[in-house]
Short mmCIF file of C-alpha atoms and ligand atoms in Angstrom, two decimals:
data_model
loop_
_atom_site.label_atom_id
_atom_site.label_comp_id
_atom_site.label_asym_id
_atom_site.label_seq_id
_atom_site.Cartn_x
_atom_site.Cartn_y
_atom_site.Cartn_z
CA MET V 246 -14.83 -63.40 -1.31
CA ASP V 247 -14.91 -65.21 -4.63
CA ALA V 248 -12.37 -64.52 -7.35
CA LEU V 249 -14.06 -63.25 -10.50
CA LEU V 250 -10.95 -62.64 -12.54
CA ARG V 251 -7.56 -64.30 -12.21
CA ILE V 252 -4.59 -63.04 -14.21
CA GLU V 253 -1.60 -65.38 -14.29
CA GLU V 254 1.83 -64.33 -15.55
CA LEU V 255 0.32 -62.28 -18.32
CA GLU V 256 2.76 -61.05 -20.95
CA LYS V 257 2.20 -58.88 -23.97
CA TYR V 258 5.06 -58.03 -26.31
CA TYR V 259 4.81 -55.72 -29.26
CA GLY V 260 7.24 -55.53 -32.13
CA THR V 261 9.71 -57.91 -33.71
CA LYS V 262 12.36 -60.22 -32.25
CA THR V 263 15.01 -57.50 -32.39
CA MET V 264 12.87 -54.53 -31.27
CA VAL V 265 10.57 -55.68 -28.53
CA THR V 266 8.32 -53.58 -26.26
CA LYS V 267 7.28 -55.49 -23.16
CA ALA V 268 3.90 -53.80 -22.67
CA LEU V 269 2.97 -56.35 -19.97
CA ASP V 270 5.71 -58.22 -18.18
CA GLN V 271 4.55 -61.24 -16.16
CA ILE V 272 1.59 -59.66 -14.42
CA SER V 273 -0.41 -61.70 -11.91
CA PHE V 274 -3.35 -60.57 -9.77
CA THR V 275 -6.90 -61.47 -8.78
CA VAL V 276 -10.08 -59.39 -8.84
CA ASN V 277 -12.83 -60.44 -6.44
CA GLU V 278 -16.57 -60.16 -7.07
CA GLY V 279 -17.79 -56.72 -6.11
CA GLU V 280 -14.47 -54.90 -6.23
CA PHE V 281 -14.01 -51.46 -7.75
CA LEU V 282 -10.46 -51.84 -8.98
CA GLY V 283 -8.38 -48.95 -10.25
CA ILE V 284 -5.38 -49.35 -12.55
CA MET V 285 -2.90 -46.48 -12.39
CA GLY V 286 0.47 -45.80 -13.94
CA ALA V 287 2.26 -43.30 -16.15
CA SER V 288 1.57 -43.07 -19.85
CA GLY V 289 2.97 -46.14 -21.59
CA SER V 290 2.99 -48.30 -18.45
CA GLY V 291 0.63 -50.88 -19.98
CA LYS V 292 -2.79 -49.93 -18.58
CA THR V 293 -4.69 -49.98 -21.86
CA THR V 294 -2.91 -53.13 -23.01
CA LEU V 295 -3.98 -54.87 -19.79
CA LEU V 296 -7.61 -53.82 -20.24
CA ASN V 297 -7.58 -54.78 -23.91
CA CYS V 298 -6.25 -58.27 -23.10
CA ILE V 299 -9.01 -58.76 -20.50
CA SER V 300 -11.65 -57.48 -22.90
CA THR V 301 -10.25 -59.84 -25.58
CA ILE V 302 -9.75 -56.92 -27.98
CA ASP V 303 -6.03 -57.76 -27.86
CA THR V 304 -4.41 -61.19 -27.45
CA ALA V 305 -1.79 -61.97 -24.83
CA THR V 306 1.67 -63.17 -25.86
CA ALA V 307 1.79 -65.54 -22.88
CA GLY V 308 0.00 -66.22 -19.62
CA HIS V 309 -3.61 -66.81 -18.69
CA ILE V 310 -6.73 -64.81 -17.89
CA TYR V 311 -9.48 -66.71 -16.10
CA LEU V 312 -12.97 -65.24 -15.75
CA ARG V 313 -14.62 -67.42 -13.15
CA ASP V 314 -12.80 -70.62 -14.14
CA ARG V 315 -12.77 -70.12 -17.87
CA ASP V 316 -9.47 -69.30 -19.57
CA ILE V 317 -10.37 -66.53 -21.98
CA THR V 318 -6.95 -66.55 -23.66
CA GLU V 319 -8.01 -69.91 -25.12
CA LEU V 320 -11.22 -68.64 -26.71
CA LYS V 321 -11.45 -68.95 -30.46
CA GLU V 322 -12.59 -66.16 -32.76
CA ASP V 323 -16.24 -67.24 -32.98
CA ALA V 324 -16.55 -67.59 -29.20
CA LEU V 325 -15.08 -64.16 -28.46
CA ALA V 326 -18.04 -62.01 -29.50
CA GLU V 327 -20.43 -64.10 -27.45
CA PHE V 328 -18.06 -64.03 -24.48
CA ARG V 329 -17.89 -60.23 -24.61
CA GLN V 330 -21.66 -59.82 -24.97
CA LYS V 331 -22.45 -62.11 -22.05
CA ASN V 332 -19.72 -61.14 -19.62
CA LEU V 333 -18.40 -57.65 -20.23
CA GLY V 334 -19.75 -54.12 -20.12
CA PHE V 335 -17.84 -51.12 -21.43
CA VAL V 336 -18.00 -47.45 -20.54
CA PHE V 337 -16.17 -45.42 -23.18
CA GLN V 338 -14.45 -42.11 -22.66
CA ASP V 339 -16.74 -40.24 -25.06
CA PHE V 340 -19.74 -42.39 -23.99
CA ASN V 341 -20.35 -43.39 -27.63
CA LEU V 342 -24.04 -42.45 -27.61
CA LEU V 343 -25.73 -42.33 -31.00
CA ASP V 344 -27.35 -38.94 -31.58
CA THR V 345 -30.13 -40.26 -33.82
CA LEU V 346 -31.35 -42.75 -31.22
CA THR V 347 -33.31 -41.96 -28.06
CA ILE V 348 -31.80 -42.66 -24.65
CA GLU V 349 -33.94 -45.81 -24.48
CA GLU V 350 -32.76 -47.00 -27.91
CA ASN V 351 -29.14 -46.29 -26.98
CA ILE V 352 -29.45 -48.41 -23.83
CA ALA V 353 -31.21 -51.18 -25.76
CA LEU V 354 -28.82 -51.21 -28.71
CA ALA V 355 -26.69 -54.24 -27.83
CA PRO V 356 -29.59 -56.56 -26.87
CA VAL V 357 -31.48 -55.49 -30.01
CA ILE V 358 -28.46 -56.36 -32.17
CA GLN V 359 -28.14 -59.69 -30.34
CA GLY V 360 -31.76 -60.49 -31.15
CA THR V 361 -33.16 -60.44 -27.62
CA PRO V 362 -37.01 -60.37 -27.75
CA ALA V 363 -38.36 -56.79 -27.62
CA SER V 364 -40.65 -57.53 -24.67
CA LYS V 365 -37.70 -58.74 -22.60
CA ILE V 366 -35.55 -55.74 -23.56
CA ALA V 367 -38.27 -53.26 -22.55
CA GLY V 368 -38.35 -54.69 -19.05
CA GLU V 369 -34.57 -54.71 -18.74
CA VAL V 370 -34.27 -51.10 -19.92
CA ALA V 371 -37.00 -49.98 -17.50
CA GLN V 372 -35.24 -51.76 -14.63
CA VAL V 373 -31.73 -50.40 -15.26
CA ALA V 374 -33.09 -46.89 -15.99
CA GLN V 375 -34.92 -46.92 -12.70
CA GLU V 376 -31.81 -48.04 -10.83
CA LEU V 377 -29.80 -45.21 -12.36
CA GLY V 378 -32.52 -42.57 -12.01
CA ILE V 379 -33.07 -41.85 -15.71
CA SER V 380 -36.58 -43.32 -16.20
CA ASP V 381 -38.06 -39.93 -17.09
CA ILE V 382 -35.68 -39.16 -19.96
CA LEU V 383 -35.91 -42.44 -21.91
CA SER V 384 -37.79 -40.94 -24.85
CA LYS V 385 -35.40 -37.98 -25.20
CA PHE V 386 -32.41 -37.75 -27.51
CA PRO V 387 -28.86 -37.44 -26.13
CA TYR V 388 -28.66 -33.72 -27.10
CA GLU V 389 -31.84 -33.01 -25.09
CA VAL V 390 -30.46 -34.21 -21.75
CA SER V 391 -27.69 -33.05 -19.39
CA GLY V 392 -24.11 -34.32 -19.44
CA GLY V 393 -24.72 -36.21 -16.20
CA GLN V 394 -27.76 -37.92 -17.71
CA ARG V 395 -25.77 -38.89 -20.80
CA GLN V 396 -23.18 -40.50 -18.50
CA ARG V 397 -25.92 -42.42 -16.70
CA CYS V 398 -27.20 -43.58 -20.07
CA ALA V 399 -23.70 -44.84 -20.93
CA CYS V 400 -23.57 -46.68 -17.58
CA ALA V 401 -27.05 -48.14 -18.17
CA ARG V 402 -25.94 -49.41 -21.55
CA ALA V 403 -22.90 -51.09 -19.99
CA LEU V 404 -25.10 -52.69 -17.32
CA ILE V 405 -28.12 -53.79 -19.35
CA ALA V 406 -26.92 -57.36 -19.91
CA ARG V 407 -25.82 -57.59 -16.24
CA PRO V 408 -22.20 -58.36 -17.15
CA SER V 409 -19.81 -59.94 -14.65
CA LEU V 410 -17.26 -57.21 -15.23
CA ILE V 411 -17.43 -53.56 -16.28
CA LEU V 412 -14.35 -52.13 -17.95
CA ALA V 413 -13.57 -48.45 -18.42
CA ASP V 414 -10.38 -46.93 -19.85
CA GLU V 415 -9.86 -43.38 -18.58
CA PRO V 416 -13.62 -42.68 -18.44
CA THR V 417 -13.08 -39.31 -16.72
CA GLY V 418 -10.17 -38.30 -18.96
CA ALA V 419 -12.13 -35.78 -21.01
CA LEU V 420 -14.41 -34.47 -18.24
CA ASP V 421 -14.32 -31.36 -16.07
CA SER V 422 -14.16 -32.06 -12.34
CA LYS V 423 -17.92 -31.74 -11.72
CA SER V 424 -18.77 -34.16 -14.54
CA ALA V 425 -16.02 -36.50 -13.39
CA SER V 426 -17.46 -36.55 -9.87
CA MET V 427 -20.92 -37.38 -11.22
CA LEU V 428 -19.59 -40.25 -13.30
CA LEU V 429 -17.59 -41.60 -10.36
CA GLU V 430 -20.68 -41.44 -8.15
CA CYS V 431 -22.49 -43.43 -10.83
CA PHE V 432 -19.70 -46.03 -10.90
CA THR V 433 -19.82 -46.22 -7.11
CA GLN V 434 -23.57 -46.80 -7.29
CA MET V 435 -23.17 -49.50 -9.95
CA ASN V 436 -20.55 -51.13 -7.76
CA ARG V 437 -22.27 -50.87 -4.34
CA SER V 438 -26.00 -50.98 -5.05
CA MET V 439 -26.00 -52.97 -8.26
CA HIS V 440 -23.10 -55.27 -7.27
CA ALA V 441 -21.15 -54.73 -10.48
CA THR V 442 -17.44 -55.50 -10.43
CA VAL V 443 -15.68 -52.55 -12.01
CA MET V 444 -12.16 -52.19 -13.39
CA MET V 445 -11.20 -48.62 -14.23
CA VAL V 446 -7.99 -47.34 -15.77
CA THR V 447 -7.13 -43.81 -14.72
CA HIS V 448 -4.10 -41.59 -14.34
CA ASP V 449 -6.11 -39.22 -12.20
CA ILE V 450 -5.69 -39.42 -8.42
CA PHE V 451 -9.10 -37.93 -7.69
CA SER V 452 -10.83 -40.58 -9.84
CA ALA V 453 -8.69 -43.34 -8.32
CA SER V 454 -9.72 -42.28 -4.80
CA TYR V 455 -13.22 -43.69 -5.52
CA CYS V 456 -11.82 -47.20 -6.03
CA SER V 457 -11.73 -49.90 -3.37
CA ARG V 458 -8.26 -51.03 -4.47
CA ILE V 459 -5.62 -49.72 -6.84
CA LEU V 460 -2.88 -51.50 -8.75
CA PHE V 461 0.00 -49.34 -9.94
CA LEU V 462 1.78 -50.34 -13.12
CA ARG V 463 5.29 -49.37 -14.12
CA ASP V 464 6.95 -50.63 -17.28
CA GLY V 465 4.38 -53.39 -17.63
CA ARG V 466 4.80 -54.70 -14.09
CA ILE V 467 2.82 -54.25 -10.89
CA PHE V 468 4.78 -51.74 -8.87
CA ASN V 469 2.50 -51.27 -5.89
CA GLU V 470 -0.99 -51.89 -4.55
CA LEU V 471 -3.23 -49.84 -2.25
CA VAL V 472 -6.43 -50.93 -0.52
CA LYS V 473 -8.94 -48.32 0.61
CA GLY V 474 -10.45 -50.36 3.44
CA ASP V 475 -12.30 -48.18 5.93
CA LYS V 476 -10.33 -45.05 5.12
CA ASN V 477 -12.17 -42.00 3.86
CA ARG V 478 -11.55 -40.70 0.35
CA ARG V 479 -9.41 -37.77 1.52
CA ILE V 480 -6.94 -40.05 3.30
CA PHE V 481 -6.95 -42.54 0.44
CA PHE V 482 -6.31 -39.66 -1.99
CA ASN V 483 -3.18 -38.71 -0.02
CA GLU V 484 -1.94 -42.30 0.02
CA ILE V 485 -2.42 -42.55 -3.74
CA MET V 486 -0.59 -39.25 -4.19
CA ASP V 487 2.39 -40.65 -2.26
CA VAL V 488 2.63 -43.69 -4.55
CA VAL V 489 2.18 -41.59 -7.70
CA THR V 490 4.99 -39.31 -6.51
CA LEU V 491 7.17 -42.35 -5.89
CA LEU V 492 6.32 -43.58 -9.39
CA GLY V 493 7.39 -40.23 -10.80
CA GLY V 494 4.00 -39.82 -12.42
CA ASP V 495 2.29 -36.63 -13.41
CA VAL V 496 0.85 -35.53 -10.08
CA SER V 497 -0.18 -32.17 -11.50
CA ASP V 498 -2.97 -33.95 -13.42
CA ALA V 499 -4.90 -34.33 -10.22
CA LEU V 500 -4.49 -30.82 -8.84
N1 ADP M 691 -0.30 -51.60 -31.03
C1 ADP M 691 0.90 -51.36 -30.48
N2 ADP M 691 2.04 -51.58 -31.18
C2 ADP M 691 3.24 -51.37 -30.63
N3 ADP M 691 3.43 -50.94 -29.38
C3 ADP M 691 2.35 -50.70 -28.62
C4 ADP M 691 1.02 -50.89 -29.13
N4 ADP M 691 0.14 -50.58 -28.15
C5 ADP M 691 0.87 -50.20 -27.08
N5 ADP M 691 2.19 -50.27 -27.36
C6 ADP M 691 3.30 -49.97 -26.43
O1 ADP M 691 3.09 -50.72 -25.24
C7 ADP M 691 3.37 -49.94 -24.09
C8 ADP M 691 2.13 -49.84 -23.21
O2 ADP M 691 1.15 -49.09 -23.88
P1 ADP M 691 -0.30 -48.81 -23.28
O3 ADP M 691 -0.86 -50.09 -22.77
O4 ADP M 691 -1.09 -48.08 -24.30
O5 ADP M 691 0.03 -47.85 -22.04
P2 ADP M 691 -0.92 -46.88 -21.18
O6 ADP M 691 -2.34 -47.18 -21.49
O7 ADP M 691 -0.54 -47.16 -19.77
O8 ADP M 691 -0.54 -45.49 -21.57
C9 ADP M 691 3.89 -48.61 -24.59
O9 ADP M 691 5.28 -48.66 -24.64
C10 ADP M 691 3.30 -48.52 -25.98
O10 ADP M 691 4.10 -47.72 -26.81
MG1 MG M 692 -3.93 -45.96 -22.19
#
C-alpha cells in the first residue's frame, strides 16, 4: 500500500520558554491510502493539535508532515489555502450547514467560492449526492430533512472536491448513539466504496471500533496502536476497551 501521509518527529509546544506544554512530543507515523484511522486518547493528550497541524490550521514547532511527497510544514501562507482546498475535506462536529442554503447549495459552497464553473459543479454535486443516497433532497433546506440526511450532506460537502484526506475531530461527540451509528456508517461508506482516506479523532470506543487502525496518544506521544484486520467490530471494541483502560481514560463514555 502507498503512504499518503507521513509524519516525522512532529513536535508542537505551546507557551513560553519557562512554561512549556508539549502538546505533541516527537510523533512519527504513516497513513496509507484507503485507511480509516482513528486517533484516541484522554482529554489534553494532543489529538486536536495533531489534526490541526495536519490540516495546516496550526503550525508545528518541529518535525515534518508529508502528504504524498510534499512537506506541508514548508508551505507558505499563500499556498496553504490552495493546499487545503485541493487536498483536504473536513467533517465538523456540528456539521456547519448553512440554514439559508439548500442541501445542494451547501454541498456546492466550497467549489462555488473557489470559482469552479457552475456546469462542472452541478455534475459533481449530482455524483456525490448519488453516491451518498441524498439525490432526492437536494432542493430542500437543512431544517426540512432528517438528522441522518444532514450528516450525509456534511459528508458530501467534505467529499465534493475528492480530497486525498478527510479529517474529522470528534464528529460523533454531540450525537446520540443512533445518529452516531449513521454517521459512522457514512464514514465507512466513504472509506470503502468511495476510497477516501479518513482520519477521525474520537474519545469514544464505539466510534473507534469502526476504524481500520487506531493510534492512542498519551501526553503528546503515541502510546499504543491497534489494527482491526479481519476481526469483527465486537472483538475490536473489546480490544480498544482494554487499551483505553490501560490508558486510564474515561471508559464510561462508551457505555
Ligand atoms: N492554543 C493553545 N495554547 C496553549 N496550550 C494549548 C493550546 N491548544 C492546546 N493546548 C494544550 O496542548 C495539550 C493538547 O491539547 P489538545 O490537542 O487540544 O488535546 P485533545 O484534543 O486530545 O483534548 C493540552 O495540554 C492543551 O492544554
Ligand atoms: Mg480535542
